[in-house]
Amino acid sequence: ALMVANERDRPLADLKARWQRTVDEFLARLDGADFHRRVTWVAGELSVRTLVTTRLAETWIHTGDVADGLGIELQPTDRLEHVARLAWRTLPYAFSRAGRELSGPVAFDLRGPTGTEWRFMPDQPPRTTIGGDGAELCLVAARRVDPGQTSLTGDGPDAAAVLELVRTYA
């Protein structure tokens, strides 16, 4: 609240300039970064690549929150594939946070906004497959839409639990 109060009377141009500087500095630091290096984050260690993807997901989620508040409808793009892949890759983490276990590998067989196929397959044959609209899956993983309000489908022993527990954040 104090930060908001301190920023309230600043000119919008100053805020935009500071945001742009911050983005430029962040991108400059990423140039040449070792994306496989492990770093400590909120809930443990993760690769720089995964950390950057989580920040992308958070930016998308909160951009949507702001747009909703302003009555602006954002159109999903195929770049959401990164968010969907993050949700798939972090399923074991989501289950462990909930004190539950997957009974076997999970596949995502999704469709992007332009009709592209997003298939995330485990090394072994999947026991559970989640299918449908990739943007809807991203909204479910962001906890912005209840799975029952989507056209997502699930087949296999963990389908309901995957849709309940999938997430994009720690």
Coordinates of C-alpha atoms in Angstrom, one line a residue:
A1 CA 0.0 0.0 0.0
L2 CA 2.9 2.4 0.8
M3 CA 4.4 1.8 -2.7
V4 CA 1.1 2.6 -4.4
A5 CA 0.7 5.7 -2.3
N6 CA 4.2 6.8 -3.2
E7 CA 3.6 6.3 -6.9
R8 CA 0.0 7.7 -7.1
D9 CA 0.9 11.3 -8.0
R10 CA 3.8 10.5 -10.4
P11 CA 3.3 11.3 -14.1
L12 CA 2.4 8.4 -16.3
A13 CA 5.3 9.1 -18.6
D14 CA 7.8 8.7 -15.7
L15 CA 6.2 5.3 -14.7
K16 CA 6.4 4.1 -18.3
A17 CA 10.0 5.2 -18.7
R18 CA 11.0 3.4 -15.4
W19 CA 9.2 0.2 -16.5
Q20 CA 10.9 0.4 -19.9
R21 CA 14.3 0.8 -18.2
T22 CA 13.6 -2.2 -16.0
V23 CA 12.6 -4.3 -19.0
D24 CA 15.7 -3.3 -20.9
E25 CA 18.0 -4.0 -17.9
F26 CA 16.4 -7.4 -17.4
L27 CA 16.8 -8.4 -21.1
A28 CA 20.4 -7.2 -21.1
R29 CA 21.1 -9.5 -18.1
L30 CA 19.5 -12.4 -19.9
D31 CA 21.8 -12.0 -22.9
G32 CA 24.5 -14.6 -22.4
A33 CA 22.8 -16.1 -19.4
D34 CA 23.3 -19.8 -18.8
F35 CA 19.6 -21.0 -19.0
H36 CA 20.4 -24.3 -17.4
R37 CA 22.0 -22.8 -14.3
R38 CA 20.0 -23.5 -11.1
V39 CA 19.0 -20.5 -9.1
T40 CA 17.1 -20.2 -5.7
W41 CA 13.6 -18.9 -6.0
V42 CA 10.4 -18.8 -3.9
A43 CA 9.8 -22.5 -3.5
G44 CA 13.3 -23.9 -4.1
E45 CA 15.7 -24.2 -7.0
L46 CA 14.9 -24.0 -10.7
S47 CA 16.7 -23.3 -13.9
V48 CA 17.1 -19.8 -15.3
R49 CA 14.9 -20.9 -18.2
T50 CA 12.1 -22.0 -16.0
L51 CA 12.4 -18.9 -13.9
V52 CA 12.1 -16.7 -17.0
T53 CA 9.1 -18.8 -18.1
T54 CA 7.4 -18.3 -14.8
R55 CA 7.9 -14.5 -15.1
L56 CA 6.3 -14.7 -18.6
A57 CA 3.3 -16.6 -17.1
E58 CA 2.9 -14.1 -14.3
T59 CA 3.1 -11.1 -16.6
W60 CA 0.4 -12.7 -18.9
I61 CA -1.8 -13.5 -15.9
H62 CA -1.7 -10.1 -14.4
T63 CA -1.9 -8.3 -17.7
G64 CA -5.2 -10.2 -18.1
D65 CA -6.3 -9.1 -14.6
V66 CA -5.6 -5.4 -15.5
A67 CA -7.4 -5.8 -18.8
D68 CA -10.4 -7.3 -17.1
G69 CA -10.5 -4.5 -14.7
L70 CA -10.5 -2.0 -17.6
G71 CA -13.0 -3.9 -19.6
I72 CA -10.5 -4.8 -22.3
E73 CA -10.7 -8.2 -24.0
L74 CA -7.3 -9.6 -24.7
Q75 CA -6.9 -12.1 -27.6
P76 CA -4.9 -15.2 -26.8
T77 CA -1.8 -15.8 -29.0
D78 CA 0.2 -18.9 -29.7
R79 CA 2.9 -17.6 -27.4
L80 CA 0.7 -19.1 -24.6
E81 CA 2.3 -22.4 -25.6
H82 CA 5.2 -21.4 -23.1
V83 CA 2.6 -21.1 -20.3
A84 CA 0.9 -24.4 -21.2
R85 CA 4.3 -26.2 -21.3
L86 CA 5.2 -24.7 -17.9
A87 CA 2.0 -26.0 -16.5
W88 CA 2.7 -29.5 -17.9
R89 CA 6.3 -29.5 -16.7
T90 CA 5.4 -28.5 -13.2
L91 CA 2.6 -31.0 -12.6
P92 CA 4.8 -33.2 -10.3
Y93 CA 5.5 -30.0 -8.2
A94 CA 1.8 -29.1 -8.1
F95 CA 0.9 -32.6 -6.9
S96 CA 3.7 -32.6 -4.3
R97 CA 2.5 -29.2 -2.9
A98 CA -1.0 -30.7 -2.5
G99 CA 0.4 -33.8 -0.8
R100 CA -0.7 -36.0 -3.7
E101 CA 1.0 -38.3 -6.2
L102 CA 0.4 -38.8 -9.9
S103 CA -0.4 -42.4 -10.7
G104 CA 1.6 -42.2 -13.9
P105 CA 2.8 -39.9 -16.8
V106 CA 0.5 -37.2 -18.1
A107 CA 0.2 -35.8 -21.6
F108 CA -1.3 -32.5 -22.8
D109 CA -2.8 -32.6 -26.3
L110 CA -3.9 -29.0 -26.8
R111 CA -4.9 -26.6 -29.6
G112 CA -3.4 -23.1 -29.8
P113 CA -5.4 -20.0 -30.7
T114 CA -4.4 -20.3 -34.4
G115 CA -5.1 -24.0 -34.5
T116 CA -1.5 -25.2 -33.9
E117 CA -1.1 -28.4 -32.0
W118 CA 0.6 -28.2 -28.6
R119 CA 1.5 -31.7 -27.6
F120 CA 3.5 -32.3 -24.4
M121 CA 4.3 -36.0 -24.1
P122 CA 6.2 -37.8 -21.3
D123 CA 9.0 -40.2 -22.0
Q124 CA 6.8 -43.2 -21.1
P125 CA 3.2 -43.8 -22.5
P126 CA 0.8 -41.5 -20.7
R127 CA -1.8 -42.8 -18.2
T128 CA -3.7 -39.5 -18.3
T129 CA -4.2 -37.1 -21.2
I130 CA -5.7 -33.6 -21.0
G131 CA -7.0 -32.2 -24.2
G132 CA -8.7 -29.1 -25.6
D133 CA -8.1 -25.4 -26.0
G134 CA -4.6 -24.4 -24.9
A135 CA -5.7 -20.9 -23.8
E136 CA -8.4 -22.4 -21.6
L137 CA -5.8 -24.7 -20.0
C138 CA -3.6 -21.6 -19.3
L139 CA -6.5 -19.8 -17.6
V140 CA -7.2 -22.9 -15.5
A141 CA -3.5 -23.2 -14.5
A142 CA -3.5 -19.5 -13.7
R143 CA -6.5 -20.1 -11.4
R144 CA -8.6 -17.6 -13.4
V145 CA -11.2 -20.1 -14.7
D146 CA -12.7 -23.2 -13.1
P147 CA -12.0 -26.3 -15.2
G148 CA -15.8 -27.0 -15.3
Q149 CA -16.3 -23.8 -17.2
T150 CA -14.1 -24.9 -20.1
S151 CA -14.2 -27.4 -22.9
L152 CA -11.1 -29.2 -21.6
T153 CA -11.3 -33.0 -21.5
G154 CA -9.4 -35.5 -19.4
D155 CA -8.9 -39.2 -19.8
G156 CA -7.2 -41.4 -17.3
P157 CA -6.9 -41.9 -13.6
D158 CA -5.5 -38.5 -12.8
A159 CA -7.6 -36.3 -15.2
A160 CA -9.7 -34.6 -12.5
A161 CA -6.8 -34.1 -10.2
V162 CA -4.6 -32.6 -13.0
L163 CA -7.3 -30.1 -13.8
E164 CA -7.8 -29.3 -10.2
L165 CA -4.1 -28.9 -9.3
V166 CA -2.4 -27.7 -12.5
R167 CA -0.7 -24.3 -11.9
T168 CA 1.9 -21.9 -13.3
Y169 CA 3.3 -20.5 -10.0
A170 CA 4.9 -21.6 -6.8

